[in-house]
PDB file of C-alpha atoms in Angstrom:
ATOM      1  CA  MET A  11      57.646 -70.412 -28.447  1.00  0.00           C
ATOM      2  CA  LYS A  12      56.130 -69.179 -31.829  1.00  0.00           C
ATOM      3  CA  ILE A  13      57.674 -72.208 -33.729  1.00  0.00           C
ATOM      4  CA  LEU A  14      55.923 -74.648 -31.227  1.00  0.00           C
ATOM      5  CA  ASP A  15      52.688 -72.682 -31.764  1.00  0.00           C
ATOM      6  CA  ARG A  16      52.890 -72.884 -35.317  1.00  0.00           C
ATOM      7  CA  LEU A  17      53.694 -76.663 -35.239  1.00  0.00           C
ATOM      8  CA  LEU A  18      50.530 -77.047 -32.791  1.00  0.00           C
ATOM      9  CA  THR A  19      48.282 -75.182 -35.369  1.00  0.00           C
ATOM     10  CA  ILE A  20      49.300 -76.645 -38.673  1.00  0.00           C
ATOM     11  CA  GLY A  21      46.813 -79.187 -38.845  1.00  0.00           C
ATOM     12  CA  LEU A  22      43.764 -77.155 -37.708  1.00  0.00           C
ATOM     13  CA  ARG A  23      41.038 -76.059 -39.972  1.00  0.00           C
ATOM     14  CA  GLU A  24      40.498 -72.399 -40.633  1.00  0.00           C
ATOM     15  CA  ASP A  25      37.521 -72.281 -38.185  1.00  0.00           C
ATOM     16  CA  LYS A  26      39.448 -73.862 -35.389  1.00  0.00           C
ATOM     17  CA  LYS A  27      42.300 -71.293 -35.832  1.00  0.00           C
ATOM     18  CA  ARG A  28      39.925 -68.627 -35.599  1.00  0.00           C
ATOM     19  CA  ASP A  29      38.479 -69.984 -32.372  1.00  0.00           C
ATOM     20  CA  LEU A  30      41.706 -70.502 -30.949  1.00  0.00           C
ATOM     21  CA  ILE A  31      42.827 -66.889 -31.699  1.00  0.00           C
ATOM     22  CA  LEU A  32      39.574 -65.815 -30.208  1.00  0.00           C
ATOM     23  CA  LEU A  33      40.485 -67.716 -26.837  1.00  0.00           C
ATOM     24  CA  LYS A  34      43.728 -65.605 -26.759  1.00  0.00           C
ATOM     25  CA  LEU A  35      42.077 -62.256 -26.891  1.00  0.00           C
ATOM     26  CA  PRO A  36      42.834 -59.738 -25.513  1.00  0.00           C
ATOM     27  CA  SER A  37      46.302 -61.057 -25.346  1.00  0.00           C
ATOM     28  CA  GLN A  38      48.462 -61.025 -28.311  1.00  0.00           C
ATOM     29  CA  PRO A  39      49.770 -64.204 -30.000  1.00  0.00           C
ATOM     30  CA  HIS A  40      53.363 -63.796 -28.814  1.00  0.00           C
ATOM     31  CA  GLU A  41      52.240 -63.259 -25.259  1.00  0.00           C
ATOM     32  CA  ILE A  42      50.793 -66.580 -24.970  1.00  0.00           C
ATOM     33  CA  ASP A  43      53.250 -69.401 -23.549  1.00  0.00           C
ATOM     34  CA  PHE A  44      53.356 -72.947 -24.928  1.00  0.00           C
ATOM     35  CA  ASN A  45      51.205 -74.564 -21.946  1.00  0.00           C
ATOM     36  CA  THR A  46      48.687 -72.036 -22.234  1.00  0.00           C
ATOM     37  CA  THR A  47      48.254 -72.917 -25.718  1.00  0.00           C
ATOM     38  CA  VAL A  48      48.024 -76.377 -25.086  1.00  0.00           C
ATOM     39  CA  ARG A  49      45.194 -75.628 -22.477  1.00  0.00           C
ATOM     40  CA  ASN A  50      43.338 -73.717 -25.169  1.00  0.00           C
ATOM     41  CA  LEU A  51      43.640 -76.448 -27.750  1.00  0.00           C
ATOM     42  CA  LYS A  52      42.175 -78.949 -24.961  1.00  0.00           C
ATOM     43  CA  LYS A  53      39.122 -76.500 -24.538  1.00  0.00           C
ATOM     44  CA  LEU A  54      38.553 -76.588 -28.237  1.00  0.00           C
ATOM     45  CA  PHE A  55      38.998 -80.358 -28.937  1.00  0.00           C
ATOM     46  CA  THR A  56      38.257 -82.465 -25.767  1.00  0.00           C
ATOM     47  CA  SER A  57      35.047 -84.023 -25.291  1.00  0.00           C
ATOM     48  CA  LYS A  58      32.055 -81.781 -23.828  1.00  0.00           C
ATOM     49  CA  LYS A  59      30.803 -84.909 -22.076  1.00  0.00           C
ATOM     50  CA  THR A  60      31.351 -85.204 -18.326  1.00  0.00           C
ATOM     51  CA  LEU A  61      33.747 -87.713 -16.769  1.00  0.00           C
ATOM     52  CA  ILE A  62      30.968 -89.804 -15.223  1.00  0.00           C
ATOM     53  CA  ARG A  63      29.106 -89.845 -18.670  1.00  0.00           C
ATOM     54  CA  ARG A  64      32.568 -90.886 -20.572  1.00  0.00           C
ATOM     55  CA  ARG A  65      32.950 -93.615 -17.756  1.00  0.00           C
ATOM     56  CA  TYR A  66      29.241 -94.873 -18.226  1.00  0.00           C
ATOM     57  CA  GLU A  67      29.633 -95.050 -21.858  1.00  0.00           C
ATOM     58  CA  GLY A  68      32.945 -96.839 -21.480  1.00  0.00           C
ATOM     59  CA  LEU A  69      31.122 -99.747 -19.651  1.00  0.00           C
ATOM     60  CA  ARG A  70      28.547 -99.894 -22.068  1.00  0.00           C
ATOM     61  CA  ILE A  71      30.758-100.563 -25.190  1.00  0.00           C
ATOM     62  CA  THR A  72      30.001-103.640 -27.160  1.00  0.00           C
ATOM     63  CA  CYS A  73      31.943-105.366 -30.049  1.00  0.00           C
ATOM     64  CA  PRO A  74      30.742-104.843 -33.496  1.00  0.00           C
ATOM     65  CA  PRO A  75      29.316-108.011 -35.395  1.00  0.00           C
ATOM     66  CA  LEU A  76      31.751-110.121 -37.141  1.00  0.00           C
ATOM     67  CA  THR A  77      31.279-110.486 -40.996  1.00  0.00           C
ATOM     68  CA  GLN A  78      33.460-111.742 -43.808  1.00  0.00           C
ATOM     69  CA  ASP A  79      34.566-108.549 -44.603  1.00  0.00           C
ATOM     70  CA  ASN A  80      35.322-107.356 -41.248  1.00  0.00           C
ATOM     71  CA  VAL A  81      37.076-108.653 -38.279  1.00  0.00           C
ATOM     72  CA  PRO A  82      36.278-106.290 -35.332  1.00  0.00           C
ATOM     73  CA  PHE A  83      38.378-107.567 -32.442  1.00  0.00           C
ATOM     74  CA  ARG A  84      41.521-105.284 -32.960  1.00  0.00           C
ATOM     75  CA  ASN A  85      39.329-102.029 -33.627  1.00  0.00           C
ATOM     76  CA  TYR A  86      37.212-103.104 -30.817  1.00  0.00           C
ATOM     77  CA  ALA A  87      40.436-103.432 -28.289  1.00  0.00           C
ATOM     78  CA  ASN A  88      41.711-100.068 -29.658  1.00  0.00           C
ATOM     79  CA  THR A  89      38.308 -98.522 -28.863  1.00  0.00           C
ATOM     80  CA  ILE A  90      38.200 -99.575 -25.363  1.00  0.00           C
ATOM     81  CA  LYS A  91      41.805 -98.360 -24.562  1.00  0.00           C
ATOM     82  CA  ARG A  92      40.920 -94.911 -26.232  1.00  0.00           C
ATOM     83  CA  MET A  93      37.542 -94.688 -24.054  1.00  0.00           C
ATOM     84  CA  ASP A  94      39.156 -95.952 -20.985  1.00  0.00           C
ATOM     85  CA  GLU A  95      41.889 -93.421 -21.294  1.00  0.00           C
ATOM     86  CA  ASP A  96      39.595 -90.775 -21.994  1.00  0.00           C
ATOM     87  CA  ALA A  97      37.372 -91.577 -18.945  1.00  0.00           C
ATOM     88  CA  ALA A  98      40.265 -91.805 -16.747  1.00  0.00           C
ATOM     89  CA  LEU A  99      39.297 -95.371 -15.578  1.00  0.00           C
ATOM     90  CA  ASN A 100      42.756 -95.825 -14.064  1.00  0.00           C
ATOM     91  CA  GLU A 101      41.973 -93.309 -11.540  1.00  0.00           C
ATOM     92  CA  MET A 102      38.819 -95.013 -10.146  1.00  0.00           C
ATOM     93  CA  ASP A 103      38.960 -97.121  -7.025  1.00  0.00           C
ATOM     94  CA  TYR A 104      36.785-100.246  -6.246  1.00  0.00           C
ATOM     95  CA  THR A 105      34.117 -98.229  -4.454  1.00  0.00           C
ATOM     96  CA  SER A 106      33.666 -95.859  -7.444  1.00  0.00           C
ATOM     97  CA  ILE A 107      33.512 -98.819 -10.025  1.00  0.00           C
ATOM     98  CA  LYS A 108      30.663-100.646  -8.035  1.00  0.00           C
ATOM     99  CA  THR A 109      28.783 -97.216  -7.728  1.00  0.00           C
ATOM    100  CA  LEU A 110      29.222 -96.699 -11.521  1.00  0.00           C
ATOM    101  CA  GLN A 111      28.146-100.221 -12.276  1.00  0.00           C
ATOM    102  CA  ASP A 112      25.181 -99.810  -9.990  1.00  0.00           C
ATOM    103  CA  VAL A 113      23.841 -96.818 -11.870  1.00  0.00           C
ATOM    104  CA  ALA A 114      24.789 -98.288 -15.472  1.00  0.00           C
ATOM    105  CA  GLY A 115      22.082-101.128 -14.747  1.00  0.00           C
ATOM    106  CA  LEU A 116      19.167 -98.598 -14.348  1.00  0.00           C
ATOM    107  CA  GLN A 117      18.182 -99.258 -18.126  1.00  0.00           C
ATOM    108  CA  GLU A 118      14.458-100.140 -17.792  1.00  0.00           C
ATOM    109  CA  SER A 119      12.067 -97.417 -19.237  1.00  0.00           C
ATOM    110  CA  SER A 120      10.549 -96.795 -15.637  1.00  0.00           C
ATOM    111  CA  LEU A 121      13.853 -95.935 -14.113  1.00  0.00           C
ATOM    112  CA  ARG A 122      14.941 -93.312 -16.683  1.00  0.00           C
ATOM    113  CA  LYS A 123      14.548 -90.124 -14.370  1.00  0.00           C
ATOM    114  CA  ILE A 124      16.129 -92.173 -11.454  1.00  0.00           C
ATOM    115  CA  LEU A 125      19.105 -92.807 -13.890  1.00  0.00           C
ATOM    116  CA  LEU A 126      19.348 -89.155 -14.847  1.00  0.00           C
ATOM    117  CA  ARG A 127      19.423 -88.171 -11.237  1.00  0.00           C
ATOM    118  CA  MET A 128      22.017 -90.720 -10.238  1.00  0.00           C
ATOM    119  CA  LEU A 129      24.298 -89.633 -12.965  1.00  0.00           C
ATOM    120  CA  ARG A 130      24.051 -86.008 -11.808  1.00  0.00           C
ATOM    121  CA  ARG A 131      24.684 -86.989  -8.352  1.00  0.00           C
ATOM    122  CA  LEU A 132      27.868 -88.933  -9.320  1.00  0.00           C
ATOM    123  CA  ASP A 133      28.894 -86.164 -11.315  1.00  0.00           C
ATOM    124  CA  THR A 134      28.516 -83.481  -8.697  1.00  0.00           C
ATOM    125  CA  GLN A 135      29.950 -85.450  -5.758  1.00  0.00           C
ATOM    126  CA  ALA A 136      33.315 -84.293  -4.578  1.00  0.00           C
ATOM    127  CA  GLU A 137      36.213 -86.761  -5.389  1.00  0.00           C
ATOM    128  CA  ASP A 138      37.391 -86.644  -1.527  1.00  0.00           C
ATOM    129  CA  ALA A 139      34.137 -88.126  -0.467  1.00  0.00           C
ATOM    130  CA  PRO A 140      33.054 -90.853  -3.132  1.00  0.00           C
ATOM    131  CA  LEU A 141      29.572 -92.209  -2.954  1.00  0.00           C
ATOM    132  CA  THR A 142      29.096 -95.868  -1.905  1.00  0.00           C
ATOM    133  CA  ILE A 143      26.510 -98.141  -3.574  1.00  0.00           C
ATOM    134  CA  GLU A 144      24.434 -97.977  -0.118  1.00  0.00           C
ATOM    135  CA  ASP A 145      24.175 -94.262  -0.571  1.00  0.00           C
ATOM    136  CA  LEU A 146      22.679 -94.667  -4.002  1.00  0.00           C
ATOM    137  CA  VAL A 147      20.278 -97.218  -2.966  1.00  0.00           C
ATOM    138  CA  ALA A 148      19.053 -95.179  -0.046  1.00  0.00           C
ATOM    139  CA  GLU A 149      18.731 -92.191  -2.441  1.00  0.00           C
ATOM    140  CA  CYS A 150      16.803 -94.255  -5.070  1.00  0.00           C
ATOM    141  CA  GLU A 151      14.442 -95.587  -2.301  1.00  0.00           C
ATOM    142  CA  ASN A 152      13.776 -92.040  -1.080  1.00  0.00           C
ATOM    143  CA  ILE A 153      13.012 -90.850  -4.670  1.00  0.00           C
ATOM    144  CA  THR A 154      10.467 -93.645  -4.900  1.00  0.00           C
ATOM    145  CA  ALA A 155       8.807 -93.073  -1.744  1.00  0.00           C
ATOM    146  CA  LEU A 156       8.394 -89.381  -2.503  1.00  0.00           C
ATOM    147  CA  LYS A 157       7.037 -90.342  -5.786  1.00  0.00           C
ATOM    148  CA  VAL A 158       4.348 -92.549  -4.367  1.00  0.00           C
ATOM    149  CA  ASP A 159       3.398 -89.848  -1.788  1.00  0.00           C
ATOM    150  CA  ASN A 160       2.794 -87.303  -4.404  1.00  0.00           C
ATOM    151  CA  ALA A 161       0.506 -89.685  -6.431  1.00  0.00           C
ATOM    152  CA  ASN A 162      -1.315 -90.599  -3.342  1.00  0.00           C
ATOM    153  CA  MET A 163      -1.828 -86.891  -2.444  1.00  0.00           C
ATOM    154  CA  GLU A 164      -3.238 -86.073  -6.009  1.00  0.00           C
ATOM    155  CA  ALA A 165      -5.689 -89.012  -6.090  1.00  0.00           C
ATOM    156  CA  SER A 166      -7.105 -87.889  -2.427  1.00  0.00           C
ATOM    157  CA  HIS A 167      -7.700 -84.391  -3.525  1.00  0.00           C
ATOM    158  CA  ASP A 168     -11.376 -84.109  -4.533  1.00  0.00           C
ATOM    159  CA  VAL A 169     -12.828 -80.915  -6.308  1.00  0.00           C
ATOM    160  CA  HIS A 170     -16.256 -80.592  -5.235  1.00  0.00           C
ATOM    161  CA  ALA A 171     -18.047 -78.715  -8.152  1.00  0.00           C
ATOM    162  CA  VAL A 172     -21.656 -78.734  -9.642  1.00  0.00           C
ATOM    163  CA  GLN A 173     -21.606 -80.626 -12.997  1.00  0.00           C
ATOM    164  CA  LYS A 174     -24.110 -80.350 -15.555  1.00  0.00           C
ATOM    165  CA  LYS A 175     -26.006 -83.724 -16.166  1.00  0.00           C
ATOM    166  CA  THR A 176     -24.847 -85.182 -19.289  1.00  0.00           C
ATOM    167  CA  VAL A 177     -27.877 -86.249 -21.586  1.00  0.00           C
ATOM    168  CA  LYS A 178     -27.513 -88.683 -24.359  1.00  0.00           C
ATOM    169  CA  CYS A 179     -30.127 -89.470 -26.882  1.00  0.00           C
ATOM    170  CA  PHE A 180     -30.830 -93.210 -27.414  1.00  0.00           C
ATOM    171  CA  LYS A 181     -31.083 -92.836 -31.209  1.00  0.00           C
ATOM    172  CA  CYS A 182     -28.241 -90.818 -32.258  1.00  0.00           C
ATOM    173  CA  GLY A 183     -26.315 -90.437 -29.127  1.00  0.00           C
ATOM    174  CA  GLY A 184     -26.260 -86.595 -29.163  1.00  0.00           C
ATOM    175  CA  PRO A 185     -26.561 -84.290 -26.033  1.00  0.00           C
ATOM    176  CA  HIS A 186     -30.326 -83.830 -25.973  1.00  0.00           C
ATOM    177  CA  TYR A 187     -33.434 -85.792 -25.199  1.00  0.00           C
ATOM    178  CA  LYS A 188     -35.247 -87.999 -27.489  1.00  0.00           C
ATOM    179  CA  THR A 189     -37.897 -85.307 -28.137  1.00  0.00           C
ATOM    180  CA  PHE A 190     -35.669 -82.994 -29.578  1.00  0.00           C
ATOM    181  CA  CYS A 191     -33.853 -85.499 -31.849  1.00  0.00           C
ATOM    182  CA  LEU A 192     -34.136 -84.381 -35.511  1.00  0.00           C
ATOM    183  CA  LEU A 193     -33.515 -87.809 -36.510  1.00  0.00           C
ATOM    184  CA  LEU A 194     -36.524 -89.228 -34.804  1.00  0.00           C
ATOM    185  CA  MET A 195     -38.644 -86.349 -36.034  1.00  0.00           C
ATOM    186  CA  LYS A 196     -37.820 -86.918 -39.518  1.00  0.00           C
ATOM    187  CA  HIS A 197     -38.765 -90.451 -39.225  1.00  0.00           C
ATOM    188  CA  SER A 198     -41.732 -90.325 -37.105  1.00  0.00           C
ATOM    189  CA  THR A 199     -45.071 -91.734 -38.056  1.00  0.00           C
ATOM    190  CA  LYS A 200     -47.122 -89.770 -35.415  1.00  0.00           C
ATOM    191  CA  LYS A 201     -49.654 -87.365 -36.923  1.00  0.00           C
ATOM    192  CA  PRO A 202     -49.285 -83.722 -36.595  1.00  0.00           C
ATOM    193  CA  LYS A 203     -50.451 -81.898 -33.259  1.00  0.00           C
ATOM    194  CA  ARG A 204     -53.348 -80.385 -35.151  1.00  0.00           C
ATOM    195  CA  MET A 205     -54.587 -83.700 -36.490  1.00  0.00           C
ATOM    196  CA  GLN A 206     -54.267 -85.177 -33.042  1.00  0.00           C
ATOM    197  CA  HIS A 207     -56.307 -82.482 -31.533  1.00  0.00           C
ATOM    198  CA  ARG A 208     -59.165 -83.100 -33.870  1.00  0.00           C
ATOM    199  CA  HIS A 209     -59.047 -86.830 -33.278  1.00  0.00           C
ATOM    200  CA  LYS A 210     -59.390 -86.291 -29.538  1.00  0.00           C
ATOM    201  CA  ARG A 211     -62.395 -84.055 -29.877  1.00  0.00           C
ATOM    202  CA  LYS A 212     -64.205 -86.616 -31.947  1.00  0.00           C
ATOM    203  CA  LYS A 213     -63.479 -89.181 -29.417  1.00  0.00           C
ATOM    204  CA  SER A 214     -64.643 -86.741 -26.653  1.00  0.00           C
ATOM    205  CA  LYS A 215     -68.100 -86.533 -28.390  1.00  0.00           C
ATOM    206  CA  MET A 216     -68.746 -90.601 -28.031  1.00  0.00           C
ATOM    207  CA  LEU A 217     -67.475 -90.837 -24.386  1.00  0.00           C
ATOM    208  CA  PRO A 218     -69.911 -92.643 -22.247  1.00  0.00           C
ATOM    209  CA  HIS A 219     -69.844 -90.420 -19.522  1.00  0.00           C
ATOM    210  CA  SER A 220     -71.747 -87.358 -21.640  1.00  0.00           C
ATOM    211  CA  PRO A 221     -75.388 -87.079 -20.802  1.00  0.00           C
ATOM    212  CA  LEU A 222     -76.687 -87.694 -24.473  1.00  0.00           C
ATOM    213  CA  ASN A 223     -74.673 -90.966 -24.632  1.00  0.00           C
ATOM    214  CA  THR A 224     -75.900 -92.115 -21.032  1.00  0.00           C
ATOM    215  CA  LEU A 225     -79.592 -91.844 -22.296  1.00  0.00           C
ATOM    216  CA  ARG A 226     -78.850 -93.537 -25.573  1.00  0.00           C
ATOM    217  CA  HIS A 227     -77.318 -96.438 -23.727  1.00  0.00           C
ATOM    218  CA  ILE A 228     -80.032 -96.682 -21.078  1.00  0.00           C
ATOM    219  CA  SER A 229     -82.621 -96.764 -23.966  1.00  0.00           C
ATOM    220  CA  ALA A 230     -80.807 -99.558 -25.768  1.00  0.00           C
ATOM    221  CA  LEU A 231     -80.532-101.687 -22.637  1.00  0.00           C
ATOM    222  CA  MET A 232     -84.292-101.177 -22.193  1.00  0.00           C
ATOM    223  CA  SER A 233     -85.403-102.165 -25.513  1.00  0.00           C
ATOM    224  CA  GLU A 234     -83.028-105.259 -25.417  1.00  0.00           C
ATOM    225  CA  ASP A 235     -84.797-106.252 -22.075  1.00  0.00           C
ATOM    226  CA  THR A 236     -88.248-105.730 -23.531  1.00  0.00           C
ATOM    227  CA  ASN A 237     -87.568-107.808 -26.676  1.00  0.00           C
ATOM    228  CA  TYR A 238     -85.913-110.610 -24.457  1.00  0.00           C
ATOM    229  CA  VAL A 239     -89.342-110.684 -22.057  1.00  0.00           C
ATOM    230  CA  SER A 240     -91.530-110.592 -24.812  1.00  0.00           C
ATOM    231  CA  ASN A 241     -89.606-113.614 -26.743  1.00  0.00           C
ATOM    232  CA  TRP A 242     -89.627-115.467 -23.469  1.00  0.00           C
ATOM    233  CA  THR A 243     -93.441-115.007 -22.903  1.00  0.00           C
ATOM    234  CA  LEU A 244     -94.152-116.101 -26.432  1.00  0.00           C
ATOM    235  CA  GLU A 245     -91.990-119.221 -25.873  1.00  0.00           C
ATOM    236  CA  GLN A 246     -93.924-120.116 -22.682  1.00  0.00           C
ATOM    237  CA  ILE A 247     -97.234-119.660 -24.474  1.00  0.00           C
TER     238      ILE A 247
END
C-alpha cells in the first residue's frame, strides 16, 4: 500500500503533497488505505463547481474560431467529452435535460436573479424527485408576481412630511429670493436708500394736496381767467 501511495503522489507539487498530508491527520501515513488516499486526492483536484454548474457550462460550450494555424474541431470534440464526463451527462434523463435547457436559456440581463435562483433550485433538488419544466415555469412566475407586488406596495407608500418650500433666484439660480441676490445687488443701478429718501422728501413738498400748493394753483387759475376775460373784452370793443 505504501508503494501505491508513493506512485499516486509522484507527480504532485510540494504544496499539494502538504495538503494531502494534512488531510490524513491525525492518522499516520501507514494507517491510510488506498481507497482513502484516492478520495483525498479527489477532494484536492476535483472541480469545486456544483454538478448543475458543470452541466450548465457543458451545454453552453462553443467551438473556437477556425484560423490558418488552428483547426479546432479535434480539440473541441475532446473538450466536449471531458466536460460531459465531468458533468455526468450520461446519468441525466429526458426530464433533467429539458429542465437544464430551460434554465440555460435565461440569459437576458433582467433574468439574472431568476437564473441564479433556478440554478440553486436545481442544485438542491433531490435526485429521486427531479424537477419538471412545469415546476420551473410556475416558480419563475411566482417570483415575478412577488416582485411586481413588492414594487406596487413600495409605490403606494406615501410619507406625509412637512417639506420646506424651495426658492430659486431667477438670476443666479441660488436658493434665495431676488432681493437677497448678491449678483443683482452688484449690478443694480438703483439709488441708495438714503438718496431715495431725500428724493421722496423733495417730491412730497410739491404735492398738489398741500395747502400752499393749493393756493398757488387757485391763484394761477384766477390770473389765467382774468387775462382771458380782459382779452375777450378788448377784442369785442
